[in-house]
Amino acid sequence: VTASTAPILVVDDNALFLRSLIRMLSLKTSVVSATGATEALEVLRQTPCRAVITDLEMPPGMDGFWLLGQVRELFPEVRRVVMSGSPSLSRQIARSGDLVHASLPKPFDYEQLLAILDT
Amino acid sequence: MWRRIKPVEQSSMPLPPINYREFIVLYVDDEAANLTAFRYSFDDEFRVLTAGGAEEALKILSTESVAVLLSDQRMPGTTGAELCACVRERYPDVVRMVVSAYSDLAAALDAINRGQVTRYILKPWREDDMAGVLRTAIEAFHVGRLMRSLQTRLLQSEQQAGAQAAFSKVLHELSNPMGALRTNIQYGVDVLGLKGTPAPEASGLDEARHALADALEGANAIKARIELFRASGAPTQSTGKSTHLGRAVASAVAIVRGELRTRAQLHVDEVPVPAVAIDPVQASQVLVNLLLNAYEALPEGAAVSNRITVRVRPSGTGALVEVEDTGRGIPADLIGQIFTPFVTLKEDQANHGLGLAIVREIIEAAGGSISVRSQQGRGTTFFFELPGAAEPPTDTGAK
């Protein structure tokens, strides 16, 4: 269902960061985006994606962890990647088990991200 | 006839060995012979100080770190219990005991019940019993002091955790604009071909322009953060300069008026006051912080009924300033902490809980004081007082 040509879904509530990342990723792959968890699930329903990269710090109750939990359940074949700017969240990521396939600290190198997506 | 002093219960908590000589026992009795006898009996084991009356005892307490106070109950003009009550007020850590004759027992018991006295000892007592009681009292004092130092350390570690949380918040705030900045520069480099093969197609160029604009936006956001922190960390020591408060208010209002207007009516109510001993820039910083604080306490969408009032009045040699808002007020359990760094009531990501801490630091460095009164749901008023300036402001047109 999720061929390597399928787009990547990028989720972040920071508009500047989101459009910058989309611009960059668009050079190498097709990208769809969402600014929140519910919107992200809606996008996944419409467009099969090969991976979702989400920010963790989003509104309480519907943060990145919640989104990935939903993705694992509803779209288990989609690769789950998180990005986070908070050092305090790294422990939570470590404890999250198979919920998170890979994580990136913000700010990250673009090559880092591509490497993770191609794995 | 020697009475046995009731044996002291053995403490179950193992204590590190105590050198009882390091602790001061203050014995108070109006009979000089008793003082001499007491010193003679216990000088070897404890550091004994004696006083012939309550007044002398209080004088010793004010200069010496007394661990145990042992006072005769019956003294001319006062009682041991009264002295203990007074000591409890001023030096609550001191272990207080009263020596009483059987005839005064009722008064001594009453003092214990009211918490003024830790323990009474019936006269006449045996020397070895008294030594045991004093050792236990010193242990109690020692453990109490240990507990307080542990509490202090706990508080410090909590403050450290608070600072760490604030630091983590700052990192998070910088990560988005920094990420955008780097990504867009990288994009420009890739697309415009500074690295590898040049491939400037028309559409690529157009997108590169957008990338450049976004890079600038990221850089500006980082700059704004840095400026905020520079302001937070700006020196708050007094510069020795003085200020006309009317001007400081006007300049602060000019800075924040645009923001305030969207949410409240601002009233400035001032009468002429003497120049005050504070740096003009710091005075503006204080007022801007308090005005923004008031602004943030007000609900949105009620710009007509929300009010912020600034009052300036003479006080002492200087002036008193009030900044009042009709906002949500400060919860009673937080009001004692609002001047503490990193304590904030605001959910806002941009808020670090440093504003009021800085305000207090500046005011106090200028020799002034600040306080707050708040009623939940009704509003908050900050009051700060500044001493008059020794010399008038020297800046142009100061009059």
Coordinates of C-alpha atoms in Angstrom, one line a residue:
Chain A
V1 CA 0.0 0.0 0.0
T2 CA 2.8 2.4 0.9
A3 CA 5.2 2.3 -1.9
S4 CA 8.5 4.2 -1.5
T5 CA 7.1 6.8 -3.8
A6 CA 4.2 7.5 -1.4
P7 CA 4.5 10.9 0.2
I8 CA 5.8 11.8 3.6
L9 CA 3.4 13.4 6.1
V10 CA 4.9 16.3 8.1
V11 CA 3.1 17.5 11.2
D12 CA 4.0 20.6 13.1
D13 CA 2.0 23.5 14.6
N14 CA 4.8 26.0 14.0
A15 CA 4.0 27.4 10.6
L16 CA 7.5 28.7 9.8
F17 CA 9.2 25.5 10.6
L18 CA 6.6 23.4 8.8
R19 CA 6.8 25.3 5.5
S20 CA 10.6 25.4 5.6
L21 CA 10.7 21.6 6.1
I22 CA 8.2 21.0 3.3
R23 CA 10.2 23.2 1.0
M24 CA 13.4 21.3 1.7
L25 CA 11.8 17.8 1.5
S26 CA 10.0 18.7 -1.7
L27 CA 13.4 18.7 -3.4
K28 CA 13.7 14.9 -2.8
T29 CA 10.3 13.5 -2.2
S30 CA 6.6 14.2 -2.3
V31 CA 5.3 15.8 0.9
V32 CA 1.9 16.4 2.5
S33 CA 1.4 18.3 5.7
A34 CA -0.8 19.0 8.7
T35 CA -0.7 21.5 11.5
G36 CA -2.2 19.2 14.1
A37 CA -3.0 15.7 15.1
T38 CA -6.6 15.4 13.9
E39 CA -5.8 17.1 10.6
A40 CA -2.9 14.6 10.2
L41 CA -5.2 11.6 10.7
E42 CA -7.6 13.1 8.1
V43 CA -4.7 13.5 5.6
L44 CA -3.7 9.8 6.2
R45 CA -7.2 8.7 5.5
Q46 CA -7.1 10.5 2.1
T47 CA -3.5 9.9 1.1
P48 CA -1.5 6.8 1.8
C49 CA 1.9 7.9 3.2
R50 CA 5.1 6.0 3.7
A51 CA 6.0 7.9 6.8
V52 CA 4.8 10.5 9.3
I53 CA 7.2 12.9 10.9
T54 CA 5.5 14.8 13.8
D55 CA 6.4 17.4 16.3
L56 CA 5.8 16.3 19.8
E57 CA 4.8 19.5 21.5
M58 CA 1.3 20.2 20.3
P59 CA -1.8 20.9 22.2
P60 CA -2.3 18.7 25.2
G61 CA -4.4 15.6 24.6
M62 CA -3.5 15.6 21.0
D63 CA 0.2 15.8 21.0
G64 CA 2.7 13.9 18.9
F65 CA 2.6 10.8 21.1
W66 CA -1.2 10.7 20.9
L67 CA -1.0 11.0 17.1
L68 CA 1.5 8.2 16.8
G69 CA -0.6 6.0 18.9
Q70 CA -3.5 6.5 16.5
V71 CA -1.3 6.0 13.5
R72 CA 0.1 2.7 15.0
E73 CA -3.5 1.5 15.4
L74 CA -5.1 2.8 12.2
F75 CA -2.1 2.8 9.7
P76 CA 0.4 0.4 11.1
E77 CA 2.4 0.3 7.9
V78 CA 3.3 4.0 8.1
R79 CA 6.8 4.7 9.5
R80 CA 6.6 6.8 12.7
V81 CA 9.2 9.5 13.3
V82 CA 9.2 12.3 15.9
M83 CA 11.0 15.6 16.1
S84 CA 11.4 17.4 19.4
G85 CA 13.0 20.6 20.6
S86 CA 12.7 19.7 24.3
P87 CA 15.5 17.8 26.0
S88 CA 13.0 16.7 28.7
L89 CA 11.1 14.7 26.1
S90 CA 14.0 12.5 25.1
R91 CA 13.4 10.3 28.1
Q92 CA 9.7 10.0 27.2
I93 CA 10.7 9.0 23.6
A94 CA 13.1 6.4 25.0
R95 CA 10.3 4.9 27.1
S96 CA 7.8 4.9 24.3
G97 CA 8.9 1.5 23.0
D98 CA 7.7 0.6 19.5
L99 CA 5.6 3.7 19.2
V100 CA 8.4 5.6 17.8
H101 CA 10.6 4.2 15.0
A102 CA 13.1 7.1 15.0
S103 CA 13.5 10.5 16.6
L104 CA 15.2 13.7 15.6
P105 CA 16.2 16.5 18.0
K106 CA 15.3 20.0 16.6
P107 CA 17.1 21.5 14.9
F108 CA 18.4 18.6 12.8
D109 CA 20.4 18.1 9.7
Y110 CA 18.5 17.6 6.6
E111 CA 20.7 14.6 5.7
Q112 CA 19.9 13.1 9.1
L113 CA 16.2 13.2 8.2
L114 CA 16.7 11.8 4.7
A115 CA 18.7 9.0 6.1
I116 CA 16.1 8.1 8.6
L117 CA 13.3 8.2 6.0
D118 CA 15.2 6.0 3.6
T119 CA 15.9 3.3 6.2
Chain B
M1 CA 14.9 14.9 99.4
W2 CA 16.0 14.5 95.7
R3 CA 13.3 14.0 93.2
R4 CA 13.9 11.8 90.2
I5 CA 13.4 13.6 87.0
K6 CA 11.2 11.5 84.7
P7 CA 13.5 9.5 82.5
V8 CA 13.8 10.6 79.0
E9 CA 12.5 8.3 76.3
Q10 CA 15.3 6.8 74.2
S11 CA 15.3 8.1 70.7
S12 CA 15.0 5.3 68.1
M13 CA 16.7 7.4 65.4
P14 CA 20.4 6.8 65.3
L15 CA 22.2 10.0 65.5
P16 CA 25.8 10.8 64.6
P17 CA 27.8 11.4 67.7
I18 CA 27.2 14.9 69.1
N19 CA 29.8 17.0 70.8
Y20 CA 27.7 18.5 73.5
R21 CA 30.4 21.1 74.2
E22 CA 29.5 22.8 70.9
F23 CA 26.1 23.7 72.2
I24 CA 25.2 26.6 74.5
V25 CA 22.9 26.0 77.5
L26 CA 21.6 29.2 79.0
Y27 CA 20.5 29.0 82.6
V28 CA 18.4 31.8 84.1
D29 CA 17.9 32.2 87.8
D30 CA 17.6 35.3 90.0
E31 CA 19.7 33.6 92.7
A32 CA 23.3 34.1 92.0
A33 CA 24.3 31.0 94.1
N34 CA 22.2 28.8 91.9
L35 CA 23.9 30.1 88.8
T36 CA 27.3 29.4 90.2
A37 CA 26.3 25.9 91.3
F38 CA 24.8 25.2 87.8
R39 CA 28.0 26.4 86.1
Y40 CA 30.1 24.3 88.5
S41 CA 28.0 21.2 87.8
F42 CA 27.8 21.3 84.0
D43 CA 30.6 23.5 82.7
D44 CA 32.6 20.4 81.8
E45 CA 30.0 18.8 79.6
F46 CA 28.2 21.8 78.0
R47 CA 28.9 25.3 77.2
V48 CA 27.1 27.0 80.0
L49 CA 26.0 30.6 80.0
T50 CA 24.0 32.1 82.9
A51 CA 21.7 35.1 83.3
G52 CA 20.4 36.6 86.5
G53 CA 17.1 37.7 84.9
A54 CA 14.9 37.7 81.8
E55 CA 16.3 40.8 80.4
E56 CA 19.9 39.6 80.6
A57 CA 18.9 36.3 79.1
L58 CA 17.3 38.0 76.1
K59 CA 20.5 40.0 75.6
I60 CA 22.6 36.9 75.6
L61 CA 20.1 35.2 73.2
S62 CA 20.5 38.1 70.8
T63 CA 24.2 37.6 70.4
E64 CA 24.8 33.9 71.1
S65 CA 23.4 30.9 69.3
V66 CA 21.7 29.3 72.3
A67 CA 20.5 25.7 71.9
V68 CA 18.8 25.2 75.3
L69 CA 17.2 27.7 77.6
L70 CA 16.6 26.6 81.2
S71 CA 14.9 29.1 83.3
D72 CA 13.7 29.2 86.9
Q73 CA 10.0 29.7 87.0
R74 CA 9.8 32.2 89.8
M75 CA 11.7 35.4 89.2
P76 CA 11.1 38.9 90.3
G77 CA 8.8 40.7 87.9
T78 CA 8.4 37.8 85.5
T79 CA 8.2 34.0 85.3
G80 CA 10.2 31.4 83.4
A81 CA 7.2 30.6 81.4
E82 CA 6.8 34.2 80.2
L83 CA 10.5 34.3 79.2
C84 CA 10.0 31.1 77.3
A85 CA 7.0 32.5 75.5
C86 CA 9.0 35.5 74.5
V87 CA 11.9 33.3 73.3
R88 CA 9.5 31.1 71.3
E89 CA 8.4 34.2 69.4
R90 CA 11.9 35.5 68.6
Y91 CA 14.0 32.3 68.6
P92 CA 11.7 29.4 67.8
D93 CA 14.5 26.9 67.4
V94 CA 15.7 27.2 71.0
V95 CA 14.6 24.3 73.2
R96 CA 12.9 25.9 76.3
M97 CA 12.6 24.4 79.7
V98 CA 11.4 25.7 83.1
V99 CA 12.6 24.7 86.5
S100 CA 9.8 24.9 89.0
A101 CA 9.0 24.2 92.6
Y102 CA 6.1 21.9 93.3
S103 CA 4.0 24.9 94.4
D104 CA 4.4 26.5 90.9
L105 CA 3.6 23.3 89.0
A106 CA 0.2 24.4 87.8
A107 CA 1.7 27.5 86.0
A108 CA 4.5 25.4 84.5
L109 CA 2.0 22.8 83.2
D110 CA -0.1 25.5 81.7
A111 CA 3.0 26.9 79.9
I112 CA 3.7 23.5 78.5
N113 CA 0.1 23.1 77.3
R114 CA 0.3 26.4 75.6
G115 CA 3.4 25.3 73.8
Q116 CA 5.6 27.9 75.4
V117 CA 7.8 25.4 77.2
T118 CA 9.1 22.1 76.0
R119 CA 9.5 20.6 79.4
Y120 CA 9.5 21.4 83.1
I121 CA 11.8 20.1 85.8
L122 CA 10.8 19.9 89.4
K123 CA 13.1 21.3 92.1
P124 CA 15.2 20.0 93.6
W125 CA 16.8 18.0 90.8
R126 CA 19.6 15.5 90.7
E127 CA 22.7 16.4 88.8
D128 CA 22.9 13.3 86.6
D129 CA 19.2 13.5 85.8
M130 CA 19.6 17.1 84.8
A131 CA 22.6 16.2 82.6
G132 CA 20.5 13.6 80.8
V133 CA 17.7 16.1 80.2
L134 CA 20.2 18.7 78.8
R135 CA 21.7 16.1 76.5
T136 CA 18.3 15.1 75.1
A137 CA 17.4 18.8 74.7
I138 CA 20.6 19.4 72.8
E139 CA 19.8 16.4 70.6
A140 CA 16.4 17.8 69.9
F141 CA 17.9 21.1 68.9
H142 CA 20.5 19.4 66.7
V143 CA 17.9 17.3 64.9
G144 CA 15.7 20.3 64.4
R145 CA 18.5 22.3 62.9
L146 CA 19.4 19.3 60.6
M147 CA 15.8 19.1 59.4
R148 CA 15.8 22.8 58.5
S149 CA 19.0 22.5 56.6
L150 CA 17.6 19.5 54.7
Q151 CA 14.5 21.6 54.0
T152 CA 16.6 24.4 52.7
R153 CA 18.5 22.0 50.4
L154 CA 15.3 20.6 49.2
L155 CA 14.0 24.0 48.3
Q156 CA 17.2 24.8 46.5
S157 CA 17.0 21.6 44.4
E158 CA 13.4 22.6 43.6
Q159 CA 14.6 26.0 42.4
Q160 CA 17.2 24.2 40.3
A161 CA 14.5 22.1 38.8
G162 CA 12.6 25.2 38.0
A163 CA 15.6 26.8 36.3
Q164 CA 16.1 23.6 34.3
A165 CA 12.5 23.6 33.2
A166 CA 12.9 27.2 32.1
F167 CA 16.1 26.4 30.3
S168 CA 14.4 23.5 28.5
K169 CA 11.6 25.9 27.5
V170 CA 14.1 28.3 26.0
L171 CA 15.8 25.5 24.0
H172 CA 12.4 24.5 22.7
E173 CA 11.6 28.1 21.7
L174 CA 14.8 28.4 19.8
S175 CA 14.6 25.1 18.0
N176 CA 11.8 26.0 15.6
P177 CA 13.3 29.3 14.3
M178 CA 16.8 27.8 14.3
G179 CA 15.5 24.8 12.4
A180 CA 13.7 27.0 9.9
L181 CA 16.8 29.2 9.4
R182 CA 19.1 26.3 8.7
T183 CA 16.7 24.4 6.5
N184 CA 16.1 27.5 4.3
I185 CA 19.8 28.4 4.0
Q186 CA 20.5 24.8 3.1
Y187 CA 17.7 25.0 0.5
G188 CA 19.2 28.2 -1.0
V189 CA 22.6 26.6 -1.1
D190 CA 21.3 23.5 -2.8
V191 CA 18.9 25.2 -5.3
L192 CA 21.2 28.1 -6.2
G193 CA 24.0 25.6 -6.7
L194 CA 26.7 27.0 -4.5
K195 CA 27.3 23.3 -3.7
G196 CA 27.3 20.8 -6.6
T197 CA 25.8 21.5 -10.0
P198 CA 24.1 24.9 -10.5
A199 CA 20.5 24.4 -11.4
P200 CA 18.8 27.8 -11.1
E201 CA 15.5 27.3 -12.9
A202 CA 13.0 30.1 -12.8
S203 CA 10.6 28.2 -10.4
G204 CA 13.6 27.2 -8.3
L205 CA 14.7 30.8 -8.0
D206 CA 11.2 31.9 -7.0
E207 CA 11.1 29.3 -4.2
A208 CA 14.6 30.3 -3.2
R209 CA 13.4 33.8 -2.6
H210 CA 10.7 32.5 -0.3
A211 CA 13.3 30.4 1.5
L212 CA 15.4 33.5 2.0
A213 CA 12.4 35.4 3.4
D214 CA 11.7 32.5 5.8
A215 CA 15.4 32.3 6.8
L216 CA 15.2 35.9 7.7
E217 CA 12.0 35.3 9.7
G218 CA 13.7 32.5 11.6
A219 CA 16.7 34.7 12.3
N220 CA 14.5 37.5 13.5
A221 CA 12.7 35.2 15.9
I222 CA 16.0 34.1 17.3
K223 CA 17.1 37.7 17.6
A224 CA 13.9 38.6 19.5
R225 CA 14.4 35.7 21.9
I226 CA 18.0 36.8 22.6
E227 CA 16.9 40.4 23.2
L228 CA 14.3 39.2 25.6
F229 CA 16.9 37.3 27.5
R230 CA 19.3 40.1 27.4
A231 CA 16.7 42.3 29.0
S232 CA 16.0 39.6 31.6
G233 CA 19.7 39.4 32.4
A234 CA 20.3 43.1 32.2
P235 CA 22.1 44.5 35.2
T236 CA 19.7 45.5 37.9
Q237 CA 22.2 47.2 40.2
S238 CA 21.5 50.8 40.9
T239 CA 23.3 53.2 38.6
G240 CA 23.1 56.1 41.0
K241 CA 21.0 58.0 38.5
S242 CA 17.6 59.6 39.3
T243 CA 14.3 59.8 37.5
H244 CA 11.2 61.9 37.1
L245 CA 8.5 59.3 37.4
G246 CA 6.1 61.2 35.2
R247 CA 8.6 60.8 32.3
A248 CA 9.2 57.2 33.1
V249 CA 5.5 56.5 33.1
A250 CA 5.1 58.4 29.8
S251 CA 7.9 56.5 28.2
A252 CA 6.6 53.1 29.4
V253 CA 3.1 53.8 28.3
A254 CA 4.5 54.8 24.8
I255 CA 6.2 51.5 24.5
V256 CA 3.2 49.3 25.4
R257 CA 0.2 51.5 24.4
G258 CA -0.4 49.7 21.1
E259 CA -0.6 46.4 22.9
L260 CA -2.7 47.7 25.9
R261 CA -5.2 49.4 23.6
T262 CA -6.4 46.1 22.2
R263 CA -7.5 44.9 25.7
A264 CA -8.0 47.7 28.2
Q265 CA -8.6 51.4 29.0
L266 CA -5.5 52.9 30.5
H267 CA -5.7 55.7 33.0
V268 CA -2.7 57.6 34.4
D269 CA -3.4 59.5 37.5
E270 CA -0.4 61.4 38.7
V271 CA 0.4 64.3 40.9
P272 CA 3.8 66.0 40.9
V273 CA 6.3 64.0 43.0
P274 CA 10.0 64.5 43.8
A275 CA 12.6 62.9 41.6
V276 CA 13.3 59.3 42.8
A277 CA 16.6 57.4 43.1
I278 CA 16.3 55.0 40.2
D279 CA 17.9 54.7 36.8
P280 CA 15.4 56.1 34.2
V281 CA 15.8 53.0 31.9
Q282 CA 15.3 50.7 34.8
A283 CA 12.2 52.7 35.9
S284 CA 10.7 52.2 32.4
Q285 CA 11.6 48.5 32.5
V286 CA 9.8 48.2 35.8
L287 CA 6.7 50.0 34.5
V288 CA 6.7 48.1 31.2
N289 CA 6.8 44.8 33.0
L290 CA 4.0 45.8 35.4
L291 CA 1.8 47.1 32.6
L292 CA 2.3 44.0 30.5
N293 CA 1.7 41.9 33.5
A294 CA -1.6 43.8 34.0
Y295 CA -2.5 43.4 30.3
E296 CA -1.9 39.7 30.5
A297 CA -4.2 39.3 33.5
L298 CA -7.1 40.9 31.6
P299 CA -9.6 38.8 29.6
E300 CA -9.6 39.4 25.9
G301 CA -12.6 40.9 24.1
A302 CA -13.5 43.4 26.9
A303 CA -11.4 46.3 26.0
V304 CA -14.1 48.8 27.1
S305 CA -14.7 47.4 30.6
N306 CA -11.1 46.3 31.4
R307 CA -9.1 48.9 33.1
I308 CA -5.5 49.5 34.0
T309 CA -4.8 52.4 36.3
V310 CA -1.4 53.9 37.1
R311 CA -1.2 56.1 40.1
V312 CA 1.7 58.2 41.2
R313 CA 1.8 59.8 44.6
P314 CA 4.4 61.4 46.9
S315 CA 5.5 59.2 49.7
G316 CA 8.2 59.9 52.3
T317 CA 11.1 61.5 50.5
G318 CA 10.1 59.9 47.2
A319 CA 7.1 58.4 45.6
L320 CA 4.6 55.5 45.6
V321 CA 3.4 54.0 42.3
E322 CA 0.4 51.8 41.9
V323 CA -0.4 49.7 38.9
E324 CA -3.9 48.3 39.1
D325 CA -5.8 46.0 36.8
T326 CA -9.3 44.7 36.9
G327 CA -8.1 41.2 35.7
R328 CA -8.5 37.7 37.0
G329 CA -6.3 38.2 40.1
I330 CA -3.7 36.0 41.6
P331 CA -4.6 32.7 43.4
A332 CA -4.0 33.0 47.1
D333 CA -1.6 30.1 47.1
L334 CA 0.6 31.7 44.5
I335 CA 0.7 35.3 45.7
G336 CA 3.6 34.7 48.0
Q337 CA 5.7 33.4 45.2
I338 CA 5.0 35.7 42.3
F339 CA 8.3 37.6 42.8
T340 CA 10.2 34.3 42.7
P341 CA 12.1 33.6 39.4
F342 CA 10.5 31.2 37.0
V343 CA 7.1 31.2 38.8
T344 CA 4.5 32.1 36.3
L345 CA 0.8 32.1 36.1
K346 CA 0.7 32.3 32.4
E347 CA 0.4 29.4 29.9
D348 CA 2.0 31.6 27.3
Q349 CA 5.1 29.9 25.8
A350 CA 6.9 33.2 25.6
N351 CA 6.6 33.8 29.3
H352 CA 9.5 32.7 31.5
G353 CA 8.3 33.9 34.8
L354 CA 11.2 36.3 35.1
G355 CA 9.4 39.7 34.7
L356 CA 8.3 40.2 38.3
A357 CA 11.5 38.8 39.7
I358 CA 13.5 41.3 37.7
V359 CA 11.1 44.1 38.8
R360 CA 11.7 43.3 42.4
E361 CA 15.4 43.1 41.9
I362 CA 15.5 46.6 40.3
I363 CA 13.3 48.2 42.9
E364 CA 15.2 46.7 45.8
A365 CA 18.6 47.7 44.3
A366 CA 17.3 51.2 44.1
G367 CA 16.5 51.1 47.9
G368 CA 12.7 50.7 47.3
S369 CA 10.2 48.1 48.0
I370 CA 7.4 46.4 46.1
S371 CA 4.2 44.6 47.3
V372 CA 1.1 43.2 45.7
R373 CA -2.5 42.9 46.7
S374 CA -4.9 40.8 44.7
Q375 CA -8.5 39.5 44.8
Q376 CA -9.4 36.6 42.6
G377 CA -11.8 37.6 39.9
R378 CA -11.5 41.3 40.9
G379 CA -8.0 42.4 40.0
T380 CA -4.5 43.0 41.2
T381 CA -2.6 46.0 42.3
F382 CA 1.2 46.3 42.5
F383 CA 2.6 49.0 44.8
F384 CA 6.2 50.1 44.6
E385 CA 7.8 52.8 46.6
L386 CA 11.1 54.5 45.7
P387 CA 13.2 56.9 47.9
G388 CA 13.7 60.5 46.8
A389 CA 16.9 61.2 44.8
A390 CA 19.8 62.9 46.5
E391 CA 20.3 64.9 43.3
P392 CA 17.8 65.8 40.5
P393 CA 18.0 64.0 37.2
T394 CA 20.7 65.5 34.9
D395 CA 19.1 64.5 31.6
T396 CA 18.1 67.2 29.2
G397 CA 15.1 69.2 30.0
A398 CA 14.6 67.6 33.4
K399 CA 12.4 69.9 35.3

